Coordinates of C-alpha atoms in Angstrom, one line a residue:
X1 CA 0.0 0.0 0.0
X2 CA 3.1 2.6 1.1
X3 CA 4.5 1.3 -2.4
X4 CA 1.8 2.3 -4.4
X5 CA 0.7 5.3 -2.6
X6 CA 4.8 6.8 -3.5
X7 CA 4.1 5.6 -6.7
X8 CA 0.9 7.5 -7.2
X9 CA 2.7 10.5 -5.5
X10 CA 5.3 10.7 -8.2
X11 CA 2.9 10.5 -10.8
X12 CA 1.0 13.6 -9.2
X13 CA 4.3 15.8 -9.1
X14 CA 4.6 14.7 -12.9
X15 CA 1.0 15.2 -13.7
X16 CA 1.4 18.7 -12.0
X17 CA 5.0 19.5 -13.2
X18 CA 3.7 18.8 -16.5
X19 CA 0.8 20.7 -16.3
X20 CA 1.6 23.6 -14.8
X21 CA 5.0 23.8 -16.5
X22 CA 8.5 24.0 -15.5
X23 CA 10.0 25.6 -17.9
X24 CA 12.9 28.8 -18.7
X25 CA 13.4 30.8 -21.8
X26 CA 16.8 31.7 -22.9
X27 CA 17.7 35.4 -24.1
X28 CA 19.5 35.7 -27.2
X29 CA 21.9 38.2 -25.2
X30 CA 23.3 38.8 -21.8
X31 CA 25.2 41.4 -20.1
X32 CA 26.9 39.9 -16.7
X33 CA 29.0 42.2 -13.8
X34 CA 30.1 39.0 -11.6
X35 CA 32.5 36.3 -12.3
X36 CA 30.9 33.7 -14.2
X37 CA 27.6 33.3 -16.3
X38 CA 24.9 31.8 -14.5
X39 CA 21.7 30.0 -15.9
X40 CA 19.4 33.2 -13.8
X41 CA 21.8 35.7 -15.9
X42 CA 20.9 34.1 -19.3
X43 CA 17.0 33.5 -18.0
X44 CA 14.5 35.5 -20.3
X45 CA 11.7 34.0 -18.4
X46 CA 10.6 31.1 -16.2
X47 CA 8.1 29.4 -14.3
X48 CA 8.3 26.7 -11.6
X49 CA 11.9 26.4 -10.3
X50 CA 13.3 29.4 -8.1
X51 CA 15.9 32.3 -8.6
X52 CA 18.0 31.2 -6.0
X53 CA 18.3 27.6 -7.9
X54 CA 19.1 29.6 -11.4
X55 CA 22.0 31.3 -9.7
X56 CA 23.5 28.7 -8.5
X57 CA 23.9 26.7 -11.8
X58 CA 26.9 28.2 -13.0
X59 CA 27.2 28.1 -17.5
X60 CA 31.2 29.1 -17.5
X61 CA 33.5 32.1 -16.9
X62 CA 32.3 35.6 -17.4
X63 CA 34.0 37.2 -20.3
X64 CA 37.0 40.0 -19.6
X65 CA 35.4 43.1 -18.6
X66 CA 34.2 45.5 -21.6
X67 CA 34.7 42.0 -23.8
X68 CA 31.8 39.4 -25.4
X69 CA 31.4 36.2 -26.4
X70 CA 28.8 34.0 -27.8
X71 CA 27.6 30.9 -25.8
X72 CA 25.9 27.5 -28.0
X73 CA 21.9 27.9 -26.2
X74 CA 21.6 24.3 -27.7
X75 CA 24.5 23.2 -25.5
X76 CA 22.7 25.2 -22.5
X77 CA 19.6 23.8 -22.9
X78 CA 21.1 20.2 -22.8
X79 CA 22.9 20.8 -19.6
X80 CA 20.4 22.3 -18.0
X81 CA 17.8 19.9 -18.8
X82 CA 19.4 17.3 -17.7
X83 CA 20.6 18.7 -14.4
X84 CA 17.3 20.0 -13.2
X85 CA 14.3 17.3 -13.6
X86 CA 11.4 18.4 -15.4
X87 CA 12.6 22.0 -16.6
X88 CA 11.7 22.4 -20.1
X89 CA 14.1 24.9 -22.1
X90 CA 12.9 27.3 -24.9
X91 CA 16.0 28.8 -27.2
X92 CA 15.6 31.6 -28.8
X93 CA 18.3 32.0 -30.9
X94 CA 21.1 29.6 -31.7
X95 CA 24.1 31.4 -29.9
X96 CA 23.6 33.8 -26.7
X97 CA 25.8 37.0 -27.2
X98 CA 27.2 37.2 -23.4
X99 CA 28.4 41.1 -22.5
X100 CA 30.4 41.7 -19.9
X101 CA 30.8 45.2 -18.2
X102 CA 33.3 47.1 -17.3
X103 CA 33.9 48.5 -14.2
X104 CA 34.7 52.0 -14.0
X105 CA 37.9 52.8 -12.9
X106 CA 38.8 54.6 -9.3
X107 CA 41.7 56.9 -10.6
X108 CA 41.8 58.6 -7.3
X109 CA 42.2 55.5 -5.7
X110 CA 45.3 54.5 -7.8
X111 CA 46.9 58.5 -8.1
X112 CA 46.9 57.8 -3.8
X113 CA 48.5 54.5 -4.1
X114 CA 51.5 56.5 -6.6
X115 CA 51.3 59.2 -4.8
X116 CA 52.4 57.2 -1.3
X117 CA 55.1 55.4 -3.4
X118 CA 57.2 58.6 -5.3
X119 CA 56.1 60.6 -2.4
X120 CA 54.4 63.5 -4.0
X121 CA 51.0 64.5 -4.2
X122 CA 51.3 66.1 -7.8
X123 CA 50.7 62.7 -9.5
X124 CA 48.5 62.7 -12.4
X125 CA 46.9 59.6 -14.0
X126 CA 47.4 59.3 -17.4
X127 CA 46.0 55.8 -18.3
X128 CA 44.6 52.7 -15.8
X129 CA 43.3 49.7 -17.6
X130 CA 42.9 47.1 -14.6
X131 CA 41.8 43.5 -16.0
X132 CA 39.9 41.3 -13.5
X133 CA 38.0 43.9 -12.0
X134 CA 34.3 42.9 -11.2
X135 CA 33.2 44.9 -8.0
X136 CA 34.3 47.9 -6.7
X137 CA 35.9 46.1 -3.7
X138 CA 39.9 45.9 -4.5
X139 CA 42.9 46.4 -3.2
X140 CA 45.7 48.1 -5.5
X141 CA 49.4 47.8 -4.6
X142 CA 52.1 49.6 -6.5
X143 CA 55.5 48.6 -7.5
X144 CA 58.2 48.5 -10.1
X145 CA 57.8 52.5 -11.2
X146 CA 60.1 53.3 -14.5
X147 CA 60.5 56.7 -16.8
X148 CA 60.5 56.8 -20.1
X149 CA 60.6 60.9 -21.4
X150 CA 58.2 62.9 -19.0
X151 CA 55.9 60.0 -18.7
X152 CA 56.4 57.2 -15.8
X153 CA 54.8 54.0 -15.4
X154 CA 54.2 51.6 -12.2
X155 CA 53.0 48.2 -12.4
X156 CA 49.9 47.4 -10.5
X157 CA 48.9 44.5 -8.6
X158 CA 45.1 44.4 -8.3
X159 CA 43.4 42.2 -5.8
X160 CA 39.6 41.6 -6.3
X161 CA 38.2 39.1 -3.5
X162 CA 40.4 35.8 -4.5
X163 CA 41.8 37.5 -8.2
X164 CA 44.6 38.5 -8.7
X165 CA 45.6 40.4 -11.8
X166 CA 48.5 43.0 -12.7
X167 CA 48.4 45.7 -14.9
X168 CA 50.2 49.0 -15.9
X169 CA 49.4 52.8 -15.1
X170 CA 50.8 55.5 -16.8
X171 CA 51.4 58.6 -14.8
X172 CA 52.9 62.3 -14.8
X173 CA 54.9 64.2 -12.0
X174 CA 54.4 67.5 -12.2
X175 CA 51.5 69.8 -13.3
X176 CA 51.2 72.8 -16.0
X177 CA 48.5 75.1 -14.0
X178 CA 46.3 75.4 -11.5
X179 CA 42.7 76.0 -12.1
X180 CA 40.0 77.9 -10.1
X181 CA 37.1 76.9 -12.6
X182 CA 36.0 73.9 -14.9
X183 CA 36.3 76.6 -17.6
X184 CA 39.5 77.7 -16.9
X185 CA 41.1 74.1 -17.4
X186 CA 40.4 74.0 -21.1
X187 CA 42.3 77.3 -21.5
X188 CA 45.5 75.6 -19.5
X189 CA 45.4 72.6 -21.0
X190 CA 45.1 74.9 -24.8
X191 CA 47.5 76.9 -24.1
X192 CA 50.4 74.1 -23.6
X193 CA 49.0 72.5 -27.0
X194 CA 50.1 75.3 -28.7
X195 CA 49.2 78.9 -30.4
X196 CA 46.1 79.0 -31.7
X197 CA 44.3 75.9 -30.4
X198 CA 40.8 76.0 -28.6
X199 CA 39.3 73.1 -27.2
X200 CA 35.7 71.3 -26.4
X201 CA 34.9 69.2 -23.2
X202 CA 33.4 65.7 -24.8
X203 CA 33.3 64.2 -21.6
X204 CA 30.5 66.0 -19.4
X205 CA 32.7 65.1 -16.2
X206 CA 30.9 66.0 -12.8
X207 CA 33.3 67.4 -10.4
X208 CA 32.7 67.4 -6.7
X209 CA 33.2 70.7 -4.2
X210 CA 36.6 71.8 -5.1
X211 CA 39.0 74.8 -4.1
X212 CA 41.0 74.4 -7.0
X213 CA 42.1 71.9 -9.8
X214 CA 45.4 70.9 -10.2
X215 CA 45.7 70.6 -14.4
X216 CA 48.5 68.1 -15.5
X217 CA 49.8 68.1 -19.4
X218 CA 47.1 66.9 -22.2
X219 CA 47.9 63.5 -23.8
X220 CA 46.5 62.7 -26.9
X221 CA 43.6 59.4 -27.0
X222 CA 42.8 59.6 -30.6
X223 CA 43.3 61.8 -33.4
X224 CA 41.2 64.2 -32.5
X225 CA 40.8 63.7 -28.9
X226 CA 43.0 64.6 -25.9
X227 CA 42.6 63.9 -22.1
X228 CA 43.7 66.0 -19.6
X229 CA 44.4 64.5 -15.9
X230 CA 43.4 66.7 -13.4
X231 CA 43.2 66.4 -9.7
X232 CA 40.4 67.4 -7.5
X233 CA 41.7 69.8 -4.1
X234 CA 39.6 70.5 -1.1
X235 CA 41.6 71.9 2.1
X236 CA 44.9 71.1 1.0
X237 CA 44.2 67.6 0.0
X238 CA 43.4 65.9 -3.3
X239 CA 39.9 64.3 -2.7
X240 CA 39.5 63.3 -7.0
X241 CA 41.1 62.4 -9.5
X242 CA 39.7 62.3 -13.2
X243 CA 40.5 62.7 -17.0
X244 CA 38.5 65.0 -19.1
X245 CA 38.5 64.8 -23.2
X246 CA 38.5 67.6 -25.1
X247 CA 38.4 67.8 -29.3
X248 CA 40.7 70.3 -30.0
X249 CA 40.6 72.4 -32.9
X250 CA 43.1 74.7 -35.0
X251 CA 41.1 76.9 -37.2
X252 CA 44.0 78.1 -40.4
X253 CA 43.1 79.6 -43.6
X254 CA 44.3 76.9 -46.0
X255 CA 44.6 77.5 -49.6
X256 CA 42.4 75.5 -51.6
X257 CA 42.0 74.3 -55.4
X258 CA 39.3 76.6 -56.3
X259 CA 39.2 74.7 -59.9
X260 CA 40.3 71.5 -61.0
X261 CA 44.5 71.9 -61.6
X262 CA 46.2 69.4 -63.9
X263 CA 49.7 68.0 -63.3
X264 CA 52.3 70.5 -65.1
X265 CA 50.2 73.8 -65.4
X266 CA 51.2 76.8 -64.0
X267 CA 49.0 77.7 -60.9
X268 CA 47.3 81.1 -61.5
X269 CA 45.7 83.2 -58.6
X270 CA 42.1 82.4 -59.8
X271 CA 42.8 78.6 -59.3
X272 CA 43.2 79.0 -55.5
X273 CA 41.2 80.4 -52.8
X274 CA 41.4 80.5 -49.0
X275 CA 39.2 78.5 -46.7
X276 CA 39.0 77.9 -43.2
X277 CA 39.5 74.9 -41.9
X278 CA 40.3 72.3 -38.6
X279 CA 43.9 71.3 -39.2
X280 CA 44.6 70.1 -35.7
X281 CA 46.4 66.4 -36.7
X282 CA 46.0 66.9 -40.0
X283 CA 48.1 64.3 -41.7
X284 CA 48.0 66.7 -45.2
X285 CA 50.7 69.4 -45.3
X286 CA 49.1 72.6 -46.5
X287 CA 50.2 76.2 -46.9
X288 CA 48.7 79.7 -46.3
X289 CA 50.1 82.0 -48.0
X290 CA 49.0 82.6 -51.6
X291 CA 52.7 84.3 -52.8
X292 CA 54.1 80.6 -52.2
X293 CA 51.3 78.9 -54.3
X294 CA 50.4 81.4 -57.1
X295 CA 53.1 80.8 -60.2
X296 CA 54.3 77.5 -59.2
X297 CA 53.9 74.3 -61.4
X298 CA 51.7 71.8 -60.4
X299 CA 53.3 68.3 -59.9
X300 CA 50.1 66.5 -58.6
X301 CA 46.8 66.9 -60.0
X302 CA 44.6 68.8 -57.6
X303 CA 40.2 68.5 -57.8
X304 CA 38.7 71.8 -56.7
X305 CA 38.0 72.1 -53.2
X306 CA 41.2 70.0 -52.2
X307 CA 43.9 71.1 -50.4
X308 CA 46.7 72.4 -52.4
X309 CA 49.9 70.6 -50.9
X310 CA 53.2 72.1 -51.0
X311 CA 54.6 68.5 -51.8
X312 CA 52.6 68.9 -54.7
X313 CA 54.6 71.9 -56.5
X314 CA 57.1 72.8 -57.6
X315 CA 58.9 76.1 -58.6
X316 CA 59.1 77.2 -61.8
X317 CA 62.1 76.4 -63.8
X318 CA 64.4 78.9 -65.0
X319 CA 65.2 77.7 -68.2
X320 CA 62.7 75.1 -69.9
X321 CA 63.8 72.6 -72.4
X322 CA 63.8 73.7 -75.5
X323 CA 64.6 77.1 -74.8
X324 CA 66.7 79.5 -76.7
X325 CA 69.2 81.5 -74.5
X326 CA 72.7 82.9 -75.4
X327 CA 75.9 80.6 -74.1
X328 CA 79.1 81.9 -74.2
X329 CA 83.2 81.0 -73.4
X330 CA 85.7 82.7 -72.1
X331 CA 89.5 82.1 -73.1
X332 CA 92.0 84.8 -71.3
X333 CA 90.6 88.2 -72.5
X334 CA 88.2 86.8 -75.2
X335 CA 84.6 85.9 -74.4
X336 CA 82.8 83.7 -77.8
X337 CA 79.2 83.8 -77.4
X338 CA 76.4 81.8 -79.4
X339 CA 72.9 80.8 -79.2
X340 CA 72.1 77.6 -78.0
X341 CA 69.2 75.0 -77.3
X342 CA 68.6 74.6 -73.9
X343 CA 68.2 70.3 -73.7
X344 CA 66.2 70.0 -70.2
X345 CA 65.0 72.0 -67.5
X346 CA 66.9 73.9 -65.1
X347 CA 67.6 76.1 -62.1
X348 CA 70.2 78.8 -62.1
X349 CA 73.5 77.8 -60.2
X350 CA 72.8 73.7 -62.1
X351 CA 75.1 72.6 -64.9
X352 CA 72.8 71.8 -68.0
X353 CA 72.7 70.1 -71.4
X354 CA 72.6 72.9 -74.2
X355 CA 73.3 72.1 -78.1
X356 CA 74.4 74.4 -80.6
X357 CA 71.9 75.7 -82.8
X358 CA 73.8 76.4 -85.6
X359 CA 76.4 73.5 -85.9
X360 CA 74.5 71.0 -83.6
X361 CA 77.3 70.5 -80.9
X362 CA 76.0 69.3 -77.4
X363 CA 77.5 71.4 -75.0
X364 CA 77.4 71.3 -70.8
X365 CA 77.4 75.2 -68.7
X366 CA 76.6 76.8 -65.8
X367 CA 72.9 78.4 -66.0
X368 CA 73.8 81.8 -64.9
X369 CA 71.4 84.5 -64.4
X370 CA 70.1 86.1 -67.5
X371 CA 69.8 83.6 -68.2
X372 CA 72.2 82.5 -70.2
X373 CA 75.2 79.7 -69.9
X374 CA 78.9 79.6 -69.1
X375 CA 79.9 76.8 -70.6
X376 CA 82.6 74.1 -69.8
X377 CA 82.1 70.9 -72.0
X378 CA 82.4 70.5 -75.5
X379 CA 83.0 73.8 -77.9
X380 CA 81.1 76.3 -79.6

């Protein structure tokens, strides 16, 4: 009777398992902040089997922070099938993009920990990527600090709970200004950057109650973004530490095609005209005065609008090929002069190829101003 009363009784759980359904639908993405990827954290929806259970079946490792990967929800829904009786798993998609984020990094917490070992407060943090970092509960020691030019670097061992994980901060000694504004740390920061140069906060940074804002030197993140460390004072004491990026800009007024220019013409004041324009990190030389465009040759082609390179001119020969100009030899008093073919193209002060126009003798001279050429091989 006890036998088929347990009997009946596991029927009834089936019966009501079945009919009430225990089942889980997977997400086709996940974004995780702990160590490892858990059944819960994958978990669109499900009925009949508790949280608590869900966390506790671990899938695998978390990704590095601010890195992905893709997890097989066929080989998920196997496992998990068979390790909890009954549950019923519903893909969604065939792989389950798994995100995981990055914590933000405590600069203030790493500029005290340099600070303590070069013993200076005037430490700025220049770069801090920390790898293992899933909660903000770590401890940072720093060791091993090097120079290379004005920048010095200190390797960092993070401990986070039971991981431990090294990594490298780049930091400055020595600030360029002190600042008694938000405002006024753009202007600092510009004015080391060089003549001419404004720049725009892209980060939105928050600062807390401050007395004044100790500004180190602007390093460049991208091509056209900089950050600038600064550190946070209150009584005496640097209570934050942060990096706000700027775009910085360098308004010139560069000379521009203003028609299409061929390779070999001669560039004419009406092909060129003056626009202003963002040169800061511009990879393209350019010029800005017209007097160093206007009569030079054009070695490149040139569309209109583009900038006109200086690479891409040239000055004007003084003598083109083809070219009749006088030549002349001197023996003791008595100077011989002819006229003569000038052979290539060529710059006063160069020795050129010239042939006799009359008798057809290839001669070499000095161009000389005139022009006209002093010649020193062959004969008239």
């Amino acid at each position: 009777m006890k036998k088929f009363l347990s009997v009946a009784f596991l029927i009834l759980i089936e019966i009501y398992a079945f009919g009430l359904g225990i089942d889980l639908t997977l997400k086709s993405s996940a974004t995780v902040s702990s160590e490892y990827v858990t059944l819960y954290d994958l978990a669109a929806t499900f009925t009949g089997v508790s949280a608590s259970d869900l966390k506790n079946f671990i899938v695998a490792f978390a990704p590095q922070p601010g890195t992905y990967y893709y997890l097989d929800a066929q080989s998920i829904k196997i496992r998990a099938e068979q390790s909890i009786k009954w549950l019923k798993v519903i893909p969604t998609s065939k792989e389950i993009m798994v995100y995981s984020t990055e914590m933000s990094v405590d600069l203030l917490k790493i500029q005290k920990a340099i600070a303590t070992k070069v013993g200076t407060s005037n430490v700025f943090v220049v770069n801090f990527q920390p790898t293992g970092i899933r909660n903000p509960d770590y401890e940072i020691e720093v060791s091993n600090i090097s120079q290379f030019g004005q920048n010095y670097f200190a390797l960092v061992r993070i401990t986070s709970g039971q991981s431990v994980s090294y990594s490298n901060a780049t930091f400055e000694i020595g600030g360029i200004g002190i600042a008694r504004s938000f405002d006024e740390i753009s202007r600092i920061a510009a004015a080391d950057l060089g003549k001419g140069i404004t720049l725009t906060d892209v980060s939105k940074v928050k600062l807390s109650k401050f007395d004044e804002i100790a500004v180190g030197r602007p390093f460049k993140i991208s091509g056209k973004m900089v950050g600038v460390p600064v550190n946070i004072i209150q009584d005496g004491k640097v209570v934050d530490a942060k990096i706000i990026k700027y775009v910085p800009e360098e308004i010139e007024n560069v000379i521009v095609a203003s028609v299409d220019i061929n390779y070999g013409q001669r560039i004419t004041a009406d092909m060129i005209k003056q626009m202003p324009m963002d040169v800061y990190a511009t990879t393209t030389a350019y010029a800005t005065l017209p007097s160093r465009i206007i009569g030079n040759l054009a070695l490149w082609s040139f569309k209109a609008g583009q900038i006109i390179s200086p690479f891409g001119i040239s000055t004007p020969p003084d003598v083109m090929a083809g070219q009749i100009i006088v030549a002349y030899v001197s023996y003791n008093n008595l100077t011989v002069t002819t006229f003569v073919r000038v052979m290539q193209n060529g710059y006063i002060g160069q020795i050129i190829p010239v042939r006799n126009i009359e008798n057809g003798y290839l001669m070499y001279g000095l161009l000389e101003n005139g022009p006209k050429v002093k010649i020193y091989g062959g004969s008239l």
